[in-house]
């Protein structure tokens, strides 16, 4: 629940007032609230580069030819994927240069050109071999493992055309050895890499006028030094060519998005895969053995709400309040590598987009009706592209998060803050307006029938050996109800809402800037347990139960969003007023956990909100008794991180993430919720909850 508290909202309101006086650049255009500039080369991926030179065990042979351009800008699905269900369509209002032989390009500045043409015209002196002027990345993505035991994934980088050399096209060189041991080192070091989060002596390379201290994307780290194991006879290497997938043209130049498709044949054991972009800094990620289950980490809410001071969460030895839990996650990765990093939504917070100068006219319209009919002007479109490009680059190259996303392949889903606070939970007429243009998510609909059909079709295609399925939901599905608060906030007779809508008593920051509804209302409307989603939620749970029973697969839900940790669960209802014996979870196909892990960065809700949610946690709910289903919360947090007893054991209001691993001996899937021991220290305490294996007939 994105409720940072009264003082944070007051600080955010003051910042909003500051941005009512936009600045104009020398070209007569407005300056954005954030500006991203190129990375200093030694700090690509968040790790300081080692001395320049070739890979000891591998060298690129000759000039690499430019790969042929493919007109398909979507992710090329491996052959192991089922056929695509939904055909590609052109979104109304989108920009499509059908005459261009080059990939998608933003339309704001200049005609379409090839990457080589853009780089040659932009000026700058190439320095790498060939040199790339990095803006963001490498960012790693995990896709799948096919029927032949081949790991599929990708890496993406963003480069500034000015100063980059694209002839030959960028190339990702990878090398791995199935027989090279994967060993842990002392805590705080990742196979020769320090994972200190202290800032480097290099000055910041971004301009940030958002009122929040600038990110520190270049922590000081020594180079990779250890090569104790020479290559074995099983050593392999390959080159993955870069493909242009998008070109952004902004006021400071043009920038190219490059994707490198990666395929790694899995070996009998877990192994490290080392990679270099254009023979630059060496980085490493890890893949499991062919018959090994993945070890992975889950997180959500990787940013601060408006008005929160990040330094309040920065403990000794950390560069910013963003880093402490990422430091702890990387410590765990150094000890036993994670194979995937699952982002459960709000990987970044884009709330500052509403401070862009070109949007102030739209936001200043007096009535919702005016906003609904307002056109999407070229100026607003330019501002949106400028903000999202700069903000995404800055956030994904920030501090310890940059180290994580270049070392652990990601699997991410969107929530609202990845776009704008509350996106998908505003009234349909506003969501369908030219400036919004939502997808299928609506105030009274989480997913369309087409999406549900597609999801369940994929679930039923899973191999027979699968015993656990984790369904990632942005919002908790087994969580305390806040229906009474929905009713109060939706009431036309709520005096606080009326005063805030009129700007009285300094309460204007308690309503949103789009339709003057209370800020908290969109968070409540997001929830599966909201009144508007109740029927859809219950139907969805029934469908998952039917799948679980038919396929004999244990299902667990994983969620974020609410800025606290909790574990809800569903089970078969014990009849006879609770006097009948409960079914053992091992044999209960309705037994499903909902692990809630949030937030890895953002502040917990105020104490009063946590207390209210905690008091509601053990209330009985009869909403699904009609289908023999009961639900409740697990009292997991009986003690605090310092060992003291807690009065309310259901909700933990501290920052957290979760480590997930299968117990090969028992078949239990372990969810280790890592709770921040004390604010800003960069250490966590684990709280374990287990999803049992499916043992029903």
XYZ file of C-alpha atoms in Angstrom:
697
model
C 0.000 0.000 0.000
C 1.669 3.199 -1.176
C 0.941 5.366 1.867
C 4.221 7.083 2.850
C 2.636 9.231 5.548
C 1.655 12.840 6.166
C 5.151 14.357 6.296
C 6.252 12.642 3.082
C 3.171 13.960 1.291
C 3.925 17.475 2.543
C 7.501 17.251 1.224
C 6.206 15.942 -2.106
C 3.763 18.854 -2.328
C 6.603 21.345 -1.815
C 8.594 19.707 -4.606
C 5.547 19.832 -6.865
C 5.256 23.562 -6.196
C 8.917 24.031 -7.112
C 8.351 22.446 -10.510
C 5.571 24.866 -11.316
C 8.419 27.118 -12.545
C 9.921 25.111 -15.435
C 13.304 25.919 -16.954
C 13.948 26.425 -20.671
C 17.052 25.292 -22.543
C 19.072 27.177 -25.148
C 16.997 25.612 -27.943
C 13.813 27.082 -26.505
C 12.535 23.712 -25.293
C 11.702 22.862 -21.711
C 14.324 21.034 -19.676
C 13.202 17.713 -18.241
C 13.204 16.987 -14.527
C 15.906 14.360 -15.102
C 18.729 14.174 -17.621
C 20.836 11.088 -18.211
C 24.381 11.287 -19.571
C 26.769 8.482 -20.610
C 28.407 6.119 -18.152
C 32.100 6.408 -17.444
C 33.508 3.338 -19.166
C 35.194 1.659 -16.151
C 31.865 1.345 -14.309
C 29.706 -0.500 -16.815
C 27.445 -2.955 -15.018
C 28.286 -1.433 -11.631
C 31.696 -3.154 -11.467
C 34.997 -1.366 -11.976
C 36.709 -2.689 -15.085
C 39.956 -4.598 -14.948
C 42.961 -3.602 -16.979
C 42.255 -3.612 -20.686
C 43.107 -6.795 -22.502
C 41.745 -9.910 -24.128
C 39.970 -12.715 -22.316
C 42.699 -15.105 -21.149
C 40.936 -18.126 -22.662
C 39.135 -16.629 -25.624
C 39.702 -14.156 -28.418
C 37.436 -12.848 -31.109
C 38.673 -13.980 -34.478
C 38.776 -11.207 -37.090
C 36.059 -8.687 -37.883
C 32.585 -9.770 -36.937
C 30.098 -9.238 -39.775
C 27.063 -7.027 -39.219
C 24.104 -9.340 -38.575
C 21.167 -9.051 -40.948
C 18.372 -6.811 -39.731
C 15.127 -8.527 -38.813
C 11.905 -6.567 -39.147
C 10.484 -8.440 -36.158
C 11.246 -6.127 -33.247
C 9.586 -8.411 -30.698
C 11.538 -10.994 -28.709
C 12.256 -13.991 -30.994
C 10.694 -16.873 -29.094
C 12.732 -20.089 -28.881
C 11.340 -23.046 -30.768
C 10.351 -24.585 -27.448
C 7.658 -21.946 -26.946
C 4.033 -22.658 -27.876
C 2.629 -20.749 -30.861
C 1.855 -17.096 -30.265
C -1.819 -16.612 -29.507
C -2.330 -12.915 -30.072
C -1.293 -11.507 -33.473
C 0.868 -8.412 -33.694
C -1.226 -5.280 -34.095
C -0.443 -1.632 -34.573
C -1.603 0.411 -31.624
C -3.760 3.390 -32.654
C -1.801 6.592 -32.326
C 1.572 4.843 -32.514
C 4.356 5.925 -34.836
C 5.293 3.405 -37.532
C 7.789 4.223 -40.244
C 6.846 1.493 -42.717
C 9.143 2.942 -45.338
C 12.206 2.587 -43.130
C 14.491 -0.466 -43.402
C 15.596 0.130 -39.809
C 14.085 -0.817 -36.443
C 11.598 1.259 -34.461
C 12.745 4.799 -33.800
C 11.196 7.614 -31.795
C 9.957 10.312 -34.199
C 10.953 13.486 -32.389
C 14.284 14.433 -33.966
C 15.420 13.741 -37.526
C 14.820 11.064 -40.188
C 15.482 7.331 -39.671
C 19.079 6.226 -40.237
C 21.118 3.093 -39.658
C 23.195 2.743 -36.494
C 26.439 3.234 -38.426
C 25.094 6.416 -40.052
C 23.894 7.809 -36.738
C 27.209 7.164 -35.011
C 29.270 8.679 -37.838
C 27.140 11.835 -37.944
C 27.005 12.316 -34.179
C 30.712 12.962 -33.741
C 32.877 11.926 -30.814
C 36.021 9.835 -30.723
C 35.656 6.047 -30.479
C 37.838 4.644 -27.692
C 36.944 0.946 -27.422
C 37.620 -1.854 -29.825
C 35.105 -0.943 -31.049
C 34.097 1.658 -28.474
C 30.539 1.943 -27.177
C 29.331 4.993 -25.285
C 27.206 3.225 -22.675
C 24.026 4.698 -21.227
C 22.699 1.646 -19.380
C 23.378 -2.043 -18.989
C 24.175 -4.773 -19.512
C 20.768 -5.923 -18.268
C 20.291 -9.696 -18.163
C 17.028 -11.517 -18.830
C 16.069 -15.156 -18.276
C 13.589 -16.669 -20.724
C 13.364 -20.471 -20.554
C 15.143 -23.822 -20.731
C 14.029 -25.804 -23.763
C 13.454 -29.541 -24.184
C 17.072 -30.005 -25.266
C 18.482 -28.563 -22.045
C 19.497 -25.243 -23.591
C 19.212 -22.141 -21.403
C 17.707 -19.172 -23.281
C 18.115 -15.571 -22.193
C 19.265 -12.195 -23.407
C 21.321 -9.146 -22.539
C 20.393 -5.576 -23.412
C 22.427 -2.388 -23.452
C 21.618 1.196 -24.362
C 24.307 3.213 -26.128
C 24.698 6.835 -27.127
C 25.268 7.093 -30.859
C 27.617 10.029 -30.302
C 31.005 8.514 -29.515
C 30.019 4.919 -30.337
C 31.416 2.859 -33.195
C 28.899 0.435 -34.713
C 30.987 -0.972 -37.554
C 31.202 -3.858 -36.802
C 27.994 -4.119 -34.800
C 28.321 -4.730 -31.030
C 29.153 -8.286 -30.034
C 28.723 -10.136 -26.742
C 31.407 -12.741 -26.119
C 30.547 -15.552 -23.682
C 32.657 -18.354 -22.253
C 31.918 -21.104 -19.751
C 33.399 -24.325 -18.452
C 31.025 -27.011 -17.116
C 33.882 -28.489 -15.075
C 34.983 -25.246 -13.416
C 33.897 -25.301 -9.744
C 31.379 -22.776 -8.507
C 32.696 -21.889 -5.076
C 31.795 -19.341 -2.439
C 34.169 -16.746 -1.054
C 34.095 -14.756 2.153
C 30.936 -12.750 2.739
C 31.133 -9.357 1.126
C 33.046 -10.522 -1.920
C 31.721 -12.056 -5.100
C 34.484 -14.244 -6.538
C 37.070 -11.502 -6.369
C 34.628 -8.601 -6.686
C 34.081 -6.418 -3.656
C 30.429 -5.584 -3.256
C 30.894 -2.508 -1.145
C 28.161 0.027 -1.749
C 30.293 3.054 -0.985
C 30.485 5.651 -3.763
C 33.453 5.862 -6.079
C 35.663 8.924 -6.425
C 34.264 9.376 -9.922
C 31.837 12.272 -10.081
C 28.178 11.656 -10.855
C 27.342 11.803 -14.552
C 23.674 12.666 -14.361
C 21.736 15.846 -13.904
C 18.833 15.404 -11.520
C 16.630 18.281 -10.486
C 13.913 16.148 -8.925
C 14.832 17.188 -5.403
C 16.095 13.683 -4.610
C 19.849 13.084 -4.250
C 21.310 11.756 -7.523
C 21.932 8.027 -7.864
C 25.421 6.669 -7.341
C 25.684 4.115 -10.145
C 29.432 3.526 -9.873
C 30.404 1.967 -6.537
C 34.110 1.463 -5.965
C 35.142 -2.138 -6.530
C 38.396 -3.950 -7.261
C 38.793 -5.967 -10.416
C 38.256 -9.661 -10.991
C 41.582 -11.229 -10.090
C 41.194 -14.956 -9.470
C 41.663 -17.530 -12.221
C 42.675 -20.520 -10.154
C 41.144 -23.029 -12.541
C 42.525 -23.326 -16.080
C 40.053 -24.303 -18.805
C 39.154 -27.969 -19.086
C 38.441 -29.995 -22.217
C 34.752 -29.045 -21.804
C 35.421 -25.295 -22.058
C 33.179 -23.488 -24.575
C 32.826 -19.992 -25.975
C 30.461 -18.237 -28.351
C 29.627 -14.806 -29.737
C 26.140 -13.296 -29.643
C 25.622 -10.482 -32.185
C 23.785 -7.326 -31.190
C 20.479 -6.467 -32.846
C 18.941 -3.009 -32.836
C 15.489 -3.148 -31.288
C 14.738 0.552 -30.772
C 16.224 3.997 -31.330
C 15.346 6.902 -29.078
C 15.857 10.384 -30.512
C 15.885 13.044 -27.833
C 17.051 16.610 -27.303
C 20.579 15.443 -26.443
C 21.014 13.060 -29.384
C 20.076 9.575 -30.511
C 20.436 6.382 -28.495
C 20.267 2.749 -29.595
C 18.864 -0.243 -27.707
C 20.824 -3.428 -28.498
C 19.724 -6.966 -27.658
C 21.978 -10.032 -27.582
C 20.237 -13.424 -27.574
C 22.057 -15.947 -25.370
C 21.903 -19.743 -25.550
C 23.846 -21.864 -23.062
C 23.752 -25.706 -23.139
C 23.351 -26.720 -19.502
C 25.881 -29.105 -18.026
C 25.644 -31.664 -15.240
C 26.494 -29.029 -12.621
C 25.798 -25.399 -11.860
C 28.243 -23.173 -13.726
C 29.287 -19.585 -14.212
C 29.027 -17.868 -17.586
C 31.465 -15.024 -18.132
C 30.701 -12.408 -20.724
C 32.184 -9.295 -22.292
C 30.679 -6.639 -24.499
C 33.078 -5.682 -27.300
C 35.956 -7.137 -25.276
C 35.287 -4.729 -22.416
C 34.677 -5.393 -18.730
C 34.181 -9.052 -17.823
C 30.981 -9.879 -15.936
C 29.479 -13.181 -14.837
C 26.118 -14.839 -14.252
C 25.227 -18.371 -13.194
C 23.005 -21.086 -14.628
C 21.808 -24.241 -12.844
C 22.790 -27.770 -13.705
C 20.621 -29.625 -16.192
C 18.706 -31.494 -13.483
C 19.031 -28.830 -10.803
C 16.166 -26.612 -9.681
C 16.827 -22.894 -9.814
C 17.732 -20.877 -6.765
C 16.233 -17.418 -7.145
C 15.399 -14.175 -5.367
C 12.167 -12.170 -5.491
C 11.687 -8.476 -4.773
C 9.313 -5.577 -5.391
C 8.979 -1.823 -4.847
C 12.549 -0.888 -5.770
C 12.271 2.859 -5.209
C 10.994 5.566 -2.906
C 7.605 7.226 -2.934
C 7.441 10.960 -3.543
C 8.545 12.952 -0.510
C 10.651 10.187 1.069
C 14.265 11.143 1.807
C 16.469 8.186 0.753
C 19.179 9.233 3.200
C 16.853 8.288 6.050
C 17.429 4.666 4.972
C 21.195 4.891 4.419
C 23.183 3.216 7.142
C 26.951 3.408 7.710
C 29.000 2.216 4.754
C 26.277 2.638 2.128
C 26.180 5.144 -0.712
C 22.426 5.687 -0.522
C 19.250 4.384 1.065
C 18.614 2.372 -2.104
C 21.543 0.029 -1.521
C 21.395 -1.782 1.863
C 19.121 -4.705 0.955
C 20.641 -5.052 -2.513
C 24.002 -5.301 -0.761
C 22.611 -8.098 1.404
C 21.125 -9.872 -1.626
C 24.481 -9.697 -3.410
C 26.192 -11.059 -0.295
C 23.876 -14.076 -0.464
C 24.549 -14.347 -4.206
C 28.284 -14.410 -3.480
C 27.842 -17.301 -1.072
C 25.430 -19.353 -3.220
C 24.594 -17.843 -6.614
C 21.048 -16.980 -7.608
C 20.033 -18.140 -11.085
C 17.190 -15.654 -11.530
C 16.000 -12.349 -10.094
C 12.201 -12.012 -10.105
C 10.841 -8.464 -10.026
C 7.268 -8.432 -8.763
C 6.429 -4.923 -9.940
C 7.488 -1.352 -9.198
C 11.059 -2.033 -10.285
C 11.240 1.764 -10.329
C 8.996 4.689 -9.390
C 7.987 7.034 -12.202
C 5.860 9.386 -10.097
C 8.175 12.322 -10.906
C 6.905 12.184 -14.496
C 4.034 14.442 -13.439
C 6.562 17.217 -12.768
C 7.544 17.440 -16.428
C 6.868 21.022 -17.584
C 4.918 20.034 -20.703
C 2.388 18.157 -18.546
C 1.530 21.054 -16.262
C -1.128 22.413 -18.605
C -2.845 19.025 -18.735
C -2.627 18.522 -14.969
C -3.911 22.046 -14.386
C -7.211 21.418 -16.167
C -9.965 21.996 -13.637
C -12.316 19.086 -14.246
C -11.934 15.379 -15.068
C -14.051 15.993 -18.173
C -11.436 18.410 -19.534
C -8.652 15.892 -18.907
C -10.605 13.107 -20.597
C -11.017 15.145 -23.793
C -7.505 16.643 -23.802
C -5.409 15.564 -26.839
C -2.013 13.914 -26.669
C 0.054 16.762 -28.118
C 3.496 16.377 -29.662
C 4.920 18.332 -26.722
C 3.434 15.943 -24.166
C 4.550 12.892 -26.165
C 8.093 14.279 -26.351
C 8.118 14.951 -22.607
C 6.909 11.436 -21.796
C 9.562 9.819 -23.993
C 12.264 12.088 -22.572
C 11.321 11.326 -18.984
C 10.915 7.569 -19.326
C 14.160 7.190 -21.274
C 16.188 9.180 -18.752
C 14.514 7.718 -15.682
C 14.732 4.071 -16.757
C 18.411 4.451 -17.674
C 19.222 6.154 -14.379
C 17.330 3.695 -12.202
C 18.560 0.482 -13.842
C 22.185 1.599 -13.555
C 21.867 2.747 -9.942
C 24.305 1.398 -7.361
C 23.852 -2.139 -6.126
C 20.793 -2.733 -8.296
C 23.021 -2.262 -11.354
C 25.360 -4.937 -10.026
C 22.461 -7.299 -9.473
C 20.814 -6.888 -12.883
C 24.129 -7.395 -14.695
C 24.950 -10.502 -12.615
C 21.572 -12.243 -12.172
C 19.178 -12.734 -15.122
C 15.894 -10.917 -14.493
C 12.240 -11.871 -14.920
C 10.105 -8.769 -14.336
C 6.435 -7.845 -14.331
C 4.859 -4.397 -14.401
C 2.875 -2.814 -11.611
C 1.556 0.737 -11.572
C 4.637 2.760 -10.538
C 6.631 1.336 -13.470
C 4.321 3.627 -15.497
C 2.523 6.007 -13.121
C 0.953 5.687 -9.677
C -2.451 3.991 -9.887
C -2.272 3.144 -13.586
C -5.083 0.712 -14.371
C -7.249 1.638 -11.392
C -8.700 4.940 -12.553
C -12.217 5.202 -14.059
C -12.583 3.767 -17.563
C -13.268 7.094 -19.266
C -10.035 8.571 -17.904
C -8.028 5.409 -18.614
C -9.278 5.443 -22.221
C -8.442 9.111 -22.795
C -5.720 10.072 -25.326
C -3.101 10.845 -22.649
C -3.659 7.590 -20.700
C -4.574 4.857 -23.228
C -4.552 1.919 -20.813
C -4.159 -1.733 -21.707
C -6.769 -4.299 -20.621
C -6.499 -3.613 -16.874
C -9.517 -1.653 -15.636
C -10.910 -0.468 -12.344
C -13.254 -3.469 -12.247
C -11.141 -5.955 -14.264
C -7.680 -7.331 -13.511
C -7.265 -9.528 -16.611
C -9.340 -10.204 -19.708
C -10.743 -13.613 -20.563
C -8.219 -13.843 -23.406
C -5.356 -13.441 -20.951
C -6.785 -16.014 -18.560
C -7.263 -18.483 -21.428
C -3.680 -18.000 -22.506
C -2.287 -18.394 -18.974
C -4.175 -21.606 -18.244
C -3.319 -23.050 -21.655
C 0.373 -22.580 -20.843
C -0.079 -24.053 -17.374
C -1.617 -27.216 -18.780
C 1.340 -27.635 -21.167
C 3.840 -27.932 -18.300
C 5.880 -31.170 -18.262
C 4.740 -34.019 -16.031
C 7.773 -33.727 -13.736
C 6.767 -30.226 -12.553
C 5.609 -30.339 -8.913
C 5.510 -26.644 -7.947
C 4.157 -23.618 -9.813
C 4.623 -20.071 -8.551
C 2.168 -17.495 -9.900
C 3.491 -13.954 -9.656
C 0.749 -11.443 -8.853
C 1.592 -7.783 -8.397
C -1.006 -7.461 -5.619
C -1.620 -9.959 -2.766
C -4.595 -12.258 -3.281
C -4.854 -13.578 0.312
C -4.573 -10.431 2.404
C -6.595 -8.480 5.014
C -9.589 -6.611 3.605
C -9.814 -2.828 3.722
C -13.388 -2.587 2.432
C -14.476 -0.219 5.180
C -11.794 2.261 4.093
C -12.884 1.914 0.450
C -16.415 2.847 1.475
C -15.241 5.898 3.419
C -12.966 7.201 0.657
C -15.553 6.643 -2.081
C -18.245 8.490 -0.145
C -19.239 11.900 -1.492
C -19.835 12.959 2.104
C -16.242 12.366 3.228
C -15.231 15.820 4.576
C -11.485 15.251 4.146
C -11.885 14.431 0.457
C -14.075 17.492 -0.074
C -11.549 19.774 1.636
C -8.647 18.253 -0.310
C -10.452 18.658 -3.636
C -10.934 22.350 -2.845
C -7.317 22.761 -1.773
C -8.357 23.720 1.741
C -6.281 23.353 4.918
C -3.244 22.229 2.924
C -4.870 18.885 2.105
C -4.568 19.091 -1.702
C -1.790 16.488 -1.726
C -4.233 13.887 -0.332
C -6.032 13.658 -3.697
C -4.534 12.670 -7.047
C -3.946 15.143 -9.861
C -6.038 13.320 -12.455
C -9.600 13.092 -11.147
C -9.272 14.383 -7.555
C -10.005 11.004 -5.982
C -8.208 10.278 -2.688
C -4.605 9.138 -3.303
C -5.112 6.015 -1.213
C -8.202 4.956 -3.158
C -6.298 3.798 -6.256
C -4.154 1.555 -4.035
C -7.270 -0.006 -2.539
C -8.843 -0.407 -5.989
C -5.696 -2.263 -7.096
C -6.253 -5.053 -4.589
C -7.678 -8.436 -5.487
C -9.639 -8.159 -2.246
C -11.285 -4.882 -3.348
C -15.059 -4.981 -3.741
C -14.788 -4.408 -7.501
C -12.535 -7.473 -7.970
C -14.188 -9.888 -5.533
C -16.016 -12.057 -8.087
C -13.052 -12.185 -10.466
C -10.721 -13.101 -7.604
C -12.894 -15.960 -6.392
C -13.343 -17.314 -9.929
C -9.574 -17.176 -10.534
C -8.810 -19.051 -7.311
C -11.314 -21.761 -8.250
C -9.665 -22.180 -11.663
C -6.228 -22.487 -10.061
C -7.591 -25.084 -7.637
C -9.000 -27.111 -10.516
C -5.662 -26.967 -12.337
C -3.767 -27.935 -9.181
C -5.984 -30.956 -8.545
C -6.005 -32.174 -12.151
C -2.250 -31.849 -12.703
C -1.157 -32.692 -9.126
C 0.906 -29.519 -8.885
C 1.309 -27.363 -5.787
C 0.534 -23.713 -6.554
C 1.967 -20.787 -4.590
C 1.186 -17.119 -5.150
C 3.962 -14.529 -4.887
C 3.083 -10.846 -4.482
C 4.467 -7.412 -3.649
C 3.114 -3.839 -3.657
C 2.060 -3.399 -0.011
C 5.470 -2.421 1.484
C 5.431 -5.113 4.142
C 5.967 -8.860 4.434
C 3.173 -11.337 5.101
C 2.012 -14.852 4.232
C -1.631 -15.628 3.539
C -3.003 -19.017 2.597
C -5.994 -20.907 1.241
C -7.032 -24.374 2.400
C -9.968 -26.774 2.289
C -12.715 -25.673 4.665
C -13.150 -27.858 7.743
C -16.849 -28.629 7.954
C -18.946 -29.051 11.084
C -18.223 -25.599 12.462
C -14.530 -26.322 12.515
C -14.985 -29.488 14.586
C -14.115 -31.799 11.705
C -10.401 -32.590 11.412
C -8.456 -30.347 9.036
C -6.922 -31.890 5.949
C -3.153 -32.297 6.068
C -1.646 -29.629 3.755
C 0.371 -32.359 2.022
C -2.841 -33.898 0.713
C -4.854 -30.703 0.271
C -4.866 -29.404 -3.311
C -6.507 -26.195 -2.072
C -3.585 -25.425 0.240
C -1.873 -22.490 -1.443
C 0.423 -19.919 0.145
C 0.489 -16.261 -0.823
C 3.994 -15.036 0.006
C 4.086 -11.231 0.122
C 7.549 -9.679 -0.189
C 7.685 -5.878 -0.313
C 9.571 -3.559 -0.368
C 13.268 -3.977 -1.068
C 13.773 -0.186 -1.069
C 10.616 1.781 -0.267
C 9.509 2.798 3.196
C 7.031 0.668 5.159
C 3.548 2.093 5.747
C 3.002 4.302 8.805
C 2.660 2.505 12.139
C -1.077 3.221 12.318
C -1.675 1.545 8.945
C 0.401 -1.487 9.924
C -1.487 -1.797 13.200
C -4.829 -1.658 11.406
C -3.828 -4.277 8.837
C -2.404 -6.467 11.599
C -5.653 -6.340 13.572
C -7.623 -7.365 10.474
C -5.262 -10.219 9.581
C -6.866 -12.937 11.694
C -10.476 -12.065 10.942
C -12.387 -14.993 9.387
C -13.552 -14.664 5.783
C -16.488 -16.673 4.494
C -16.414 -15.339 0.948
C -15.272 -18.703 -0.510
C -16.990 -21.121 1.835
C -19.412 -21.860 -1.000
C -16.602 -23.766 -2.752
C -15.162 -25.413 0.381
C -12.307 -22.923 0.634
C -11.114 -21.138 3.753
C -8.435 -18.466 3.988
C -6.338 -16.827 6.674
C -2.860 -15.487 7.474
C 0.137 -17.342 8.935
C 1.526 -15.863 12.198
C 5.085 -16.069 10.877
C 6.521 -13.058 12.680
C 6.195 -13.927 16.363
C 9.586 -12.354 17.077
C 11.162 -9.199 15.704
C 14.542 -9.114 13.973
C 16.198 -8.339 17.323
C 14.583 -11.345 19.027
C 11.897 -9.479 20.968
C 8.297 -10.702 20.901
C 5.746 -9.076 18.600
C 2.113 -8.569 19.553
C 0.921 -8.777 15.939
C 2.655 -11.712 14.214
C 0.992 -11.487 10.794
C 2.538 -8.377 9.210
C 6.198 -7.292 9.238
C 6.638 -3.600 8.467
C 10.294 -3.643 7.459
C 12.065 -3.733 4.110
C 12.602 -7.203 2.704
C 13.148 -9.565 -0.213
C 12.725 -13.351 -0.518
C 15.086 -16.185 -1.413
C 13.454 -19.266 -2.974
C 14.899 -22.776 -3.237
C 13.570 -26.331 -3.468
C 14.516 -28.760 -0.710
C 15.555 -31.716 -2.851
C 15.219 -34.157 0.069
C 11.662 -33.336 1.164
C 10.185 -31.724 -1.942
C 9.208 -28.609 0.025
C 9.655 -25.265 -1.713
C 11.358 -22.949 0.778
C 10.540 -19.239 0.831
C 13.083 -17.483 3.041
C 11.747 -13.958 3.639
C 14.796 -11.808 4.381
C 13.791 -8.940 6.702
C 16.060 -5.912 7.221
C 17.520 -6.300 10.708
C 17.624 -2.542 11.336
C 16.993 0.370 9.021
C 19.891 0.951 6.651
C 22.371 -1.582 8.048
C 22.445 -3.898 5.016
C 21.854 -7.106 6.987
C 18.762 -9.317 7.058
C 17.132 -11.939 9.260
C 15.371 -14.890 7.637
C 11.794 -16.080 8.241
C 11.124 -19.432 6.560
C 7.796 -20.647 5.194
C 7.423 -23.835 3.138
C 5.066 -24.899 0.370
C 4.668 -28.685 0.763
C 4.932 -31.060 -2.182
C 1.689 -32.292 -3.786
C 0.740 -35.625 -2.213
C -2.928 -36.011 -3.084
C -4.170 -38.794 -5.321
